[in-house]
Short mmCIF file of C-alpha atoms in Angstrom, two decimals:
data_model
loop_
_atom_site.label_atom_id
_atom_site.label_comp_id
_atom_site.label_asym_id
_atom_site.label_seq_id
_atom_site.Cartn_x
_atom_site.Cartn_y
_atom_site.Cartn_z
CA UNK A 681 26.94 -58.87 -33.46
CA UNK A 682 25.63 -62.33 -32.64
CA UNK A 683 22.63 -63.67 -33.94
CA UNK A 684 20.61 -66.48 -33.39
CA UNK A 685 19.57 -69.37 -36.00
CA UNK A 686 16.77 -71.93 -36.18
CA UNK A 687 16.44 -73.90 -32.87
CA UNK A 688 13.96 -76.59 -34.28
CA UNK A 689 11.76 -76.55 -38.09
CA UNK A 690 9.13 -77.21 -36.05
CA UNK A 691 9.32 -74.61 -33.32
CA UNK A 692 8.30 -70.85 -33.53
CA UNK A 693 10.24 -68.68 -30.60
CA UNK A 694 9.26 -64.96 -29.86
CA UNK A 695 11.49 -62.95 -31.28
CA UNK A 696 14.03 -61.32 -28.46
CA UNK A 697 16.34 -58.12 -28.93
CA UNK A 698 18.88 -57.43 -26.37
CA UNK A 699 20.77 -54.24 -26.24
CA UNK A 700 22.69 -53.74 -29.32
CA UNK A 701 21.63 -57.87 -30.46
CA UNK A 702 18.85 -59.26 -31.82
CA UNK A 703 17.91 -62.82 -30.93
CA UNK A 704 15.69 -64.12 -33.64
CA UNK A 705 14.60 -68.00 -33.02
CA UNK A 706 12.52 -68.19 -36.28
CA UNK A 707 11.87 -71.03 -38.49
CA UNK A 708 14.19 -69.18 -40.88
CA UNK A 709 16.60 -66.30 -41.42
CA UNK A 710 13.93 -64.06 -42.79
CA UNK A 711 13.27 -62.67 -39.48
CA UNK A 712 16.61 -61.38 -38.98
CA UNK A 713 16.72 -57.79 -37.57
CA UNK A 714 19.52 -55.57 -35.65
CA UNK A 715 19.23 -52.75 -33.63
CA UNK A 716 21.06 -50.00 -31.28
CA UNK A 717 19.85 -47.35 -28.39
CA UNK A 718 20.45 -43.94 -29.53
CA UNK A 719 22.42 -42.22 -28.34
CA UNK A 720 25.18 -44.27 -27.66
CA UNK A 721 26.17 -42.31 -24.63
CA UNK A 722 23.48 -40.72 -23.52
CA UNK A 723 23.39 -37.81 -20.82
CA UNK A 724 20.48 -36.88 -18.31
CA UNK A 725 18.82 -34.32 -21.10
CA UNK A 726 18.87 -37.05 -24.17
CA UNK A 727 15.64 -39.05 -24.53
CA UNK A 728 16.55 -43.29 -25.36
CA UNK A 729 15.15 -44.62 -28.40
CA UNK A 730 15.24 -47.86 -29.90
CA UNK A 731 16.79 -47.49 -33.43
CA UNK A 732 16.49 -50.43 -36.02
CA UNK A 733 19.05 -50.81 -38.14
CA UNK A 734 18.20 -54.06 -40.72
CA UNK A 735 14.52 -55.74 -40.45
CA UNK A 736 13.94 -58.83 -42.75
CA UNK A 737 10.42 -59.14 -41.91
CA UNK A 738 7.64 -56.12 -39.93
CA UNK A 739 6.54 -57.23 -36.87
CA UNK A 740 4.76 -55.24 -34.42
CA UNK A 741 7.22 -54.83 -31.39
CA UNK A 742 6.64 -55.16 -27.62
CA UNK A 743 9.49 -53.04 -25.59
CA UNK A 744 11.04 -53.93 -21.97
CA UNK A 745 13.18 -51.40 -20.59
CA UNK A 746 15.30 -52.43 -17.55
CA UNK A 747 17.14 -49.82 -15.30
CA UNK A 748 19.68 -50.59 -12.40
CA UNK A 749 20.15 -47.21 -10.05
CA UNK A 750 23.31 -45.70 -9.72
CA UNK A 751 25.86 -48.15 -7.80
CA UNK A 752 23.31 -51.16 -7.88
CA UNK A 753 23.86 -53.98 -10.39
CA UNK A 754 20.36 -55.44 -9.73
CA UNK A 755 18.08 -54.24 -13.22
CA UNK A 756 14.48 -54.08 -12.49
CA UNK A 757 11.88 -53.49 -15.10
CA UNK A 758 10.17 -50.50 -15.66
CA UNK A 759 6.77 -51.02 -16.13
CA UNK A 760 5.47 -47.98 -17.03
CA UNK A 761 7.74 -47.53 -20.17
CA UNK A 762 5.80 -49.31 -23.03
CA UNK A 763 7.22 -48.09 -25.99
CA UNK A 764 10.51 -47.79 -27.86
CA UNK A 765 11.10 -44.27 -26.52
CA UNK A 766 12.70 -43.25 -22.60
CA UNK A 767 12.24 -39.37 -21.78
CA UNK A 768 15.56 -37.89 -20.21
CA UNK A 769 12.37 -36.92 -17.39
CA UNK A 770 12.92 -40.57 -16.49
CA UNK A 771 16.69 -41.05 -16.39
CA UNK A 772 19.03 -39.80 -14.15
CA UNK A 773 22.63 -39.44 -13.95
CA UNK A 774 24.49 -43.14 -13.30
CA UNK A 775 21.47 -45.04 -14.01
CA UNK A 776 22.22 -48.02 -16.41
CA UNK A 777 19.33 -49.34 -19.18
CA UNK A 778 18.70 -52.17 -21.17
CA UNK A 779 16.00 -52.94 -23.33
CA UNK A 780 14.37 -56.08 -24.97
CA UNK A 781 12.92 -55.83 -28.03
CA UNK A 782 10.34 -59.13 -28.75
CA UNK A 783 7.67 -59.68 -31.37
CA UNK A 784 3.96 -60.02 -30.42
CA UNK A 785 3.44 -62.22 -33.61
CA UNK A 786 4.19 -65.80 -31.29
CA UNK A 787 4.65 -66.16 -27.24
CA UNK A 788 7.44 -65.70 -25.83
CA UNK A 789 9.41 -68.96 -24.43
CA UNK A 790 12.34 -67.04 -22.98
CA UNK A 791 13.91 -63.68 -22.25
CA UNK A 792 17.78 -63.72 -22.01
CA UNK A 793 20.21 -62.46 -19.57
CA UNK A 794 20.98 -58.82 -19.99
CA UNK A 795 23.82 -58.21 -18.30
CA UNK A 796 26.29 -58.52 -21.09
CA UNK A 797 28.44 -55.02 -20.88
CA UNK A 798 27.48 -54.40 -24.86
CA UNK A 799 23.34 -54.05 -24.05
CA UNK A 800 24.22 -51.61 -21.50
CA UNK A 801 24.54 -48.07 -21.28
CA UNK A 802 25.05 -45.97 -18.64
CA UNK A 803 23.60 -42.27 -18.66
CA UNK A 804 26.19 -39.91 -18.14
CA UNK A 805 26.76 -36.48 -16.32
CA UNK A 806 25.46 -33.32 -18.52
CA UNK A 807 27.47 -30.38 -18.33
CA UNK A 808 25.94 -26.74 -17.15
CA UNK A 809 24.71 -24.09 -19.39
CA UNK A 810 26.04 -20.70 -19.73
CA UNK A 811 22.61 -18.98 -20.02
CA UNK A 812 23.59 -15.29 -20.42
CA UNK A 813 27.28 -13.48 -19.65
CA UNK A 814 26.58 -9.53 -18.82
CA UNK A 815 28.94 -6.59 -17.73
CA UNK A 816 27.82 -4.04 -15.39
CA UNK A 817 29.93 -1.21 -17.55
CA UNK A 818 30.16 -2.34 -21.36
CA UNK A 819 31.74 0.65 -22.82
CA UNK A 820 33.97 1.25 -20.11
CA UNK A 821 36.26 4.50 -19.83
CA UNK A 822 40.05 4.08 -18.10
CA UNK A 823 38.97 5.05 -14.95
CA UNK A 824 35.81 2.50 -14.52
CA UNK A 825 35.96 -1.10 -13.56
CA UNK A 826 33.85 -3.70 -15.42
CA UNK A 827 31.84 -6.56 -13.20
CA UNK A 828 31.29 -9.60 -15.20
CA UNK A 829 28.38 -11.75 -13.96
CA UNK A 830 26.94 -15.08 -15.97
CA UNK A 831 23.37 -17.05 -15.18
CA UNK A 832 23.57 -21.28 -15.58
CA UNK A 833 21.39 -23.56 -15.86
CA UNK A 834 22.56 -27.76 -14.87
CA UNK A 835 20.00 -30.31 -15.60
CA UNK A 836 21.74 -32.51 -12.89
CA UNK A 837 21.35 -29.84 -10.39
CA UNK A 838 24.32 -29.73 -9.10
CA UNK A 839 26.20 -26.84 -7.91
CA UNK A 840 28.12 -24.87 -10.27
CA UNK A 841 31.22 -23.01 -9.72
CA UNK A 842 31.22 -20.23 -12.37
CA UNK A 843 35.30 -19.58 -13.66
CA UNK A 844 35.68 -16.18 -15.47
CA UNK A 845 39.02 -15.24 -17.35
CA UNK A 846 39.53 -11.66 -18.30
CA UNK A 847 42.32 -11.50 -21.64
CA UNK A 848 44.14 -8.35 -22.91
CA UNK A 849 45.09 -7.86 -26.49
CA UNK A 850 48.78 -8.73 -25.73
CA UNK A 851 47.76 -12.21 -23.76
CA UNK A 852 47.80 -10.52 -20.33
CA UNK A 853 45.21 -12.34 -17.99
CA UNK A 854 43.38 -11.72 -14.94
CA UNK A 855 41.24 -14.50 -12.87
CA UNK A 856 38.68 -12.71 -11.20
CA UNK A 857 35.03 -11.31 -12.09
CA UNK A 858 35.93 -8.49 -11.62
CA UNK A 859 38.40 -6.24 -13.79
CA UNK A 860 39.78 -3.39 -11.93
CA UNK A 861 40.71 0.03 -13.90
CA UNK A 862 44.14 -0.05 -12.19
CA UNK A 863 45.01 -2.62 -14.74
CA UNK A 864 43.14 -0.95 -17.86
CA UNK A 865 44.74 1.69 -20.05
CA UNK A 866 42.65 3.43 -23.13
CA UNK A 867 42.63 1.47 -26.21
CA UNK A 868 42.99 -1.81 -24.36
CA UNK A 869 41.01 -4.92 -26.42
CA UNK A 870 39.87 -7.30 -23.33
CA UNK A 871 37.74 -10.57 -23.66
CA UNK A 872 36.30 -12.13 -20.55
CA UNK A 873 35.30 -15.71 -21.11
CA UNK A 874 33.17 -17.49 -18.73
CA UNK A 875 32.37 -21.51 -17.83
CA UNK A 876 30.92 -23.18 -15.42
CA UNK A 877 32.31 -26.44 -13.68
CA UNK A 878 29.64 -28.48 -11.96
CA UNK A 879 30.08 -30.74 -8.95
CA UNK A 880 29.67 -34.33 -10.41
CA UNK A 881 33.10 -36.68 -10.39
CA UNK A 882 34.52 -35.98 -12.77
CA UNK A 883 33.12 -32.62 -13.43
CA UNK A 884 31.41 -31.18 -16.32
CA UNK A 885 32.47 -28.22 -17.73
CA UNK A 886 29.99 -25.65 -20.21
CA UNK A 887 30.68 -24.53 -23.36
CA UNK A 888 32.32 -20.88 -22.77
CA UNK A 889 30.64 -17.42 -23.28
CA UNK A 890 32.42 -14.65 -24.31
CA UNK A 891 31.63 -10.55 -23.89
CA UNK A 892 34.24 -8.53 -25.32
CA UNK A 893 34.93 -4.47 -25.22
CA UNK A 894 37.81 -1.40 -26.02
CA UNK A 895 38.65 0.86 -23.43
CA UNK A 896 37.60 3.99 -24.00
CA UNK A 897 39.21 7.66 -23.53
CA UNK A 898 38.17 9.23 -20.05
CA UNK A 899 37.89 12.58 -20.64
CA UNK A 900 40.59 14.92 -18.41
CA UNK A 901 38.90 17.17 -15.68
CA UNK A 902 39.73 20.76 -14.04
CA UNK A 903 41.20 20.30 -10.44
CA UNK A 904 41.30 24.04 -9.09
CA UNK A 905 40.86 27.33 -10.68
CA UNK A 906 43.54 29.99 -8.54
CA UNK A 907 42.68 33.80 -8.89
CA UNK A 908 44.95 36.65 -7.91
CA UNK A 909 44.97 37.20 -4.52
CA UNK A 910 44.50 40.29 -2.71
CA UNK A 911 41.98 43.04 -3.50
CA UNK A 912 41.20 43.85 -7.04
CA UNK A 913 40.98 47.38 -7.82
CA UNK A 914 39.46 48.86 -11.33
CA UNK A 915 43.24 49.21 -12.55
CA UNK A 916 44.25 46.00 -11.54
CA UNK A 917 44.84 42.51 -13.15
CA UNK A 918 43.29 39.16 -12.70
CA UNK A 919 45.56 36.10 -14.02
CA UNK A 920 43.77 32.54 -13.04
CA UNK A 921 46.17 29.18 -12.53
CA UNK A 922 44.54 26.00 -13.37
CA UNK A 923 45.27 22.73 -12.67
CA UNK A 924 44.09 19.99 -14.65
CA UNK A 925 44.74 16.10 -15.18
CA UNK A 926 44.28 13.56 -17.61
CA UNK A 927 43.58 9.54 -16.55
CA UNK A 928 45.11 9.07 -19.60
CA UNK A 929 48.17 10.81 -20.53
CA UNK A 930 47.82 10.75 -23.53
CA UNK A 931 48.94 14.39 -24.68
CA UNK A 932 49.44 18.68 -23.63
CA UNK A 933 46.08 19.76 -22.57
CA UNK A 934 44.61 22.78 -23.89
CA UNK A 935 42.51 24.99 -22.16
CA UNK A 936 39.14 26.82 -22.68
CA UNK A 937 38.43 30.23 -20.49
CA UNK A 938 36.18 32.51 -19.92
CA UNK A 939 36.26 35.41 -18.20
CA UNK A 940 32.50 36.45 -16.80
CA UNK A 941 31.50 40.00 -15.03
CA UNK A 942 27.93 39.76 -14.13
CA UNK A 943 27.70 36.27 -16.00
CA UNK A 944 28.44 37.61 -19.14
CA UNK A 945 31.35 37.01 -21.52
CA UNK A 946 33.60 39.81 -21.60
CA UNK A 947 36.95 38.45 -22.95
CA UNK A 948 37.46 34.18 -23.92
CA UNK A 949 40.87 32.56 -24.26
CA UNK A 950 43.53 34.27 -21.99
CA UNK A 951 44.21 33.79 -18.74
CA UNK A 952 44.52 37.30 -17.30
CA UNK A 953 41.71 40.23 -17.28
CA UNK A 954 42.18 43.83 -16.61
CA UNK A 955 40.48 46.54 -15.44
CA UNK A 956 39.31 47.92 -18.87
CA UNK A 957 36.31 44.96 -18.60
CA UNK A 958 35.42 45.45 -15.10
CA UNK A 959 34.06 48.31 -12.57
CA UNK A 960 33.67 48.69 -8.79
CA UNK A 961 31.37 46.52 -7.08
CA UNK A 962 31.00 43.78 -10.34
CA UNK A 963 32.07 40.42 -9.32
CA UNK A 964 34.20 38.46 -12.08
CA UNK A 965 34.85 34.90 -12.38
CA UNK A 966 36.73 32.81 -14.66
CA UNK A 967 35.12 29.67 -16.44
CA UNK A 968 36.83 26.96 -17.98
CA UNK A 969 37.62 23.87 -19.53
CA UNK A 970 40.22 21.62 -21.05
CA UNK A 971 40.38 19.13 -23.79
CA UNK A 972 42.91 16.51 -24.56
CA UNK A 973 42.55 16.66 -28.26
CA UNK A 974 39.23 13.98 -28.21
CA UNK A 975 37.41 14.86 -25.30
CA UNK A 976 36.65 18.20 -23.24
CA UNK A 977 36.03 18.26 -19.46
CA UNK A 978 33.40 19.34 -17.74
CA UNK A 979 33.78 23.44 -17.17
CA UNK A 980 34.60 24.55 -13.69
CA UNK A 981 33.89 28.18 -12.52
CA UNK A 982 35.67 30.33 -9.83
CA UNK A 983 34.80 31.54 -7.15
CA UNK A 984 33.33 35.10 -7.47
CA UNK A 985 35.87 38.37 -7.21
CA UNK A 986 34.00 41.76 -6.29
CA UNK A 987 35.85 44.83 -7.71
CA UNK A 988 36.86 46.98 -4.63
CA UNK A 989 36.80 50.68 -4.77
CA UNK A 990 40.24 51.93 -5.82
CA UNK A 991 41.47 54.53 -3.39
CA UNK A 992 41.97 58.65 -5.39
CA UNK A 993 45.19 59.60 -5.49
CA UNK A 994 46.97 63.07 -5.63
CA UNK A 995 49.84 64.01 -8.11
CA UNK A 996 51.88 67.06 -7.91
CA UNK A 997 51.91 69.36 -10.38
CA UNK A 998 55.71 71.37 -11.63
CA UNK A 999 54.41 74.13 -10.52
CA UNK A 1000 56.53 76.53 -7.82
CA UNK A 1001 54.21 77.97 -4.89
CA UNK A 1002 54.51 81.53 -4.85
CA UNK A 1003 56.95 83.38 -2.14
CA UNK A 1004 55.18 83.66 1.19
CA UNK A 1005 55.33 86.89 2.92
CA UNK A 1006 54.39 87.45 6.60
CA UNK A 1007 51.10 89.09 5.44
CA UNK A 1008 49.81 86.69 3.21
CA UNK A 1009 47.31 83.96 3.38
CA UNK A 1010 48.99 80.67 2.77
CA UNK A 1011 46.69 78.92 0.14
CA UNK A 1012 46.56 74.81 -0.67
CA UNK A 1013 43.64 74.68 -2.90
CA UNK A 1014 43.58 72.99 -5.78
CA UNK A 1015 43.01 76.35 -7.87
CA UNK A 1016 46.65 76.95 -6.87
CA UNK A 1017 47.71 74.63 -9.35
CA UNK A 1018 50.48 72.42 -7.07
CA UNK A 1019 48.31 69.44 -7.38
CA UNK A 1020 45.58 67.39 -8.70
CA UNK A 1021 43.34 65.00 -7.25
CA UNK A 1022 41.94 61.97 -8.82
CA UNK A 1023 40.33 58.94 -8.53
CA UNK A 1024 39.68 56.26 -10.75
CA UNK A 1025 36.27 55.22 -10.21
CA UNK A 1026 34.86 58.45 -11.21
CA UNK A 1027 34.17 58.93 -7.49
CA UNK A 1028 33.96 62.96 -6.10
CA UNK A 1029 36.94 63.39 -4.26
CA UNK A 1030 37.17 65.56 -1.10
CA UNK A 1031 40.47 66.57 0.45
CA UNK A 1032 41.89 67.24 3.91
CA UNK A 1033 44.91 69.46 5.05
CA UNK A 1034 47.02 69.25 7.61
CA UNK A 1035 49.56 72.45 8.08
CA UNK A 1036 53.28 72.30 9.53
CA UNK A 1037 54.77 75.67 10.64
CA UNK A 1038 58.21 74.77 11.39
CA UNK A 1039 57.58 70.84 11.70
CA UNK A 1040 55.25 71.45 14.24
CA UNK A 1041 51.09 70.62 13.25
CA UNK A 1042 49.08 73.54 13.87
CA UNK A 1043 44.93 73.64 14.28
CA UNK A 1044 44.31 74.95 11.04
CA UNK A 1045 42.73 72.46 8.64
CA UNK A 1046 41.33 74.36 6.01
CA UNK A 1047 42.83 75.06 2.74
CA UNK A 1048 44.05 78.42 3.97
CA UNK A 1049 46.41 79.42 6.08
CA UNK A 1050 46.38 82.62 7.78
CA UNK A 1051 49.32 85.06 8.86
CA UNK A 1052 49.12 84.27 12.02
CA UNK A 1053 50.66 81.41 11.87
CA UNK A 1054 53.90 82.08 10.73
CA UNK A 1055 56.12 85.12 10.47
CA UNK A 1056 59.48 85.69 8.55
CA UNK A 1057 62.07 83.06 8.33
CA UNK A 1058 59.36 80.26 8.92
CA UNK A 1059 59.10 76.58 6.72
CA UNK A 1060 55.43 76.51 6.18
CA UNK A 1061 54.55 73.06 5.27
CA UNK A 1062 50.80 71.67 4.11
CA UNK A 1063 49.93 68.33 3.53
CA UNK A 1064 46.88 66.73 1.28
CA UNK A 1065 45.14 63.83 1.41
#
């Protein structure tokens, strides 16, 4: 700090404030008063402002405010600035400022140089703002991807190139905006940290914003439900394979089925049905779904299986036909005992016959058989169905 003493007892000078010095030509050292612009190093969104820091004596104070453009060492007075306050509206990055601070008390006789580096400052470069950091997917599952995305603002204007830096729990990093689920695994911690770099030399660089999340469990899913194949029959069995995956891995799936005929429940937790909950012409399907212990899948239902009509059947019986004599009527009825019919379905059964005399078919296809057919020593043979 410098300051300036009685030039003459019998002259009165205006007294002059340059940058951080006051120049006081006063009669005495009463008037003797320092100052400083605030802030010290001032950016393109701070306001200037005259601070005083010791005053012997109030005076009412006159302001000049000097500015020299970016790259230009001529300062010109600004004119329009009267007081001791500059709005950042009226600055702009590079610029350099001085001010003169003088007394309206006496005229002025002089205003001194103001180039000396220490009454200069020099507005400086202010950094972008991070406005707002968003994912697309904040409660992501193992099989999604999260999209970060961040809004600025950059009182300067420039451009801003926006850095984003994706962190897993163990240190593992990534330096893209977006994370992709190949490199996520349920229970992961990630942090994705944002800034933005601006294009002044050198650059600025924000303040960094931070979104955070856990990977949840994806739940596992049903890929195929597999019934028997071939036609199903009132006596026969359905069994059902299923295949099913889990992102995840985590542990033995364990399934949920239902077996439906007509869309209702008949039987729950087994993967094979029989005949005893079905009929002939009721379509069954299977429905199901599996759970990994936390979460269940989605249930998945078969295709439809109509029951087919089951075919009747014939069993023979222990009995022994009676000796046939050349005079007799050969009879294949079922009265005769040597079978039974049946069928399954509860169907009426009709049967046909087909007689052998001798391995040789003859026309009769009745149930009898007359003498005429055969005579002594001949195999007689008659078939059912």
């Amino acid at each position: 700090m410098v300051e300036m003493g009685m030039h003459s007892p019998l002259s009165i000078l205006r007294v002059l404030l340059l940058g951080h010095l006051f120049l006081a030509c006063t009669p005495n050292l009463e008037n003797a008063v320092e100052f400083h612009i605030e802030p010290e190093e001032p950016s393109t969104t701070d306001d200037l402002e005259v601070e005083f820091d010791y005053v012997q004596k109030s005076y009412r104070w006159d302001y000049l405010w000097f500015r020299a453009q970016e790259g230009s060492d001529d300062f010109l007075r600004v004119e329009e600035i009267e007081g001791g306050t500059v709005s950042h509206e009226m600055t702009r990055r590079g610029e350099r400022w001085q001010v003169a601070v003088v007394s309206n008390e006496t005229g002025m006789q002089t205003v001194q140089e103001l180039l000396d580096e220490r009454d200069i400052i020099t507005i400086a470069n202010t950094p972008p703002t991070i406005l707002e950091l968003t994912l697309d997917n904040p409660n992501p599952k193992t099989l999604d991807s999260v999209t970060a995305s961040a809004t600025y603002t950059d009182a300067d204007d420039d451009e801003v190139e926006l850095e984003y830096i994706w962190q897993r729990h163990d240190g593992f990093q990534i330096n893209l905006n977006e994370l992709n689920s190949a490199n996520t695994s349920v229970g992961d911690h990630w942090t994705v940290t944002v800034t933005g770099n601006d294009s002044a030399l050198p650059p600025g660089t924000s303040e960094e914003m931070t979104a955070n999340f856990t990977v949840r469990n994806s739940p596992p899913q049903i890929d195929s439900l597999e019934l028997t194949e071939g036609p199903t029959y009132e006596d026969s069995e359905i069994r059902v394979e299923i295949t099913a995956s889990d992102p995840d891995e985590e542990q033995a799936l364990t399934h949920s089925i239902e077996w439906l005929v007509e869309d209702n429940v008949v039987l729950s937790n087994t993967p094979r049905v029989t005949g005893e909950h079905f009929k002939k012409g009721q379509e069954v399907r299977v429905r199901v779904s599996t759970s990994d212990g936390s979460l269940s899948s989605p249930q998945m239902v078969s295709d439809p299986r109509v029951i087919s009509n089951t075919p009747p059947y014939i069993v023979l019986t222990n009995n022994t036909p009676d000796p046939l004599r050349e005079s007799d009527v050969a009879d294949c009825s079922e009265s005769e005992l040597l079978y039974e019919a049946h069928d399954i379905d509860g169907d009426t059964v009709s049967v046909s016959f087909e007689w052998e005399v001798n391995a040789q078919t003859v026309s009769e296809t009745t149930s009898e058989l007359s003498s005429g057919f055969f005579q002594k020593n001949d195999t007689v043979r008659c078939r059912v169905t």
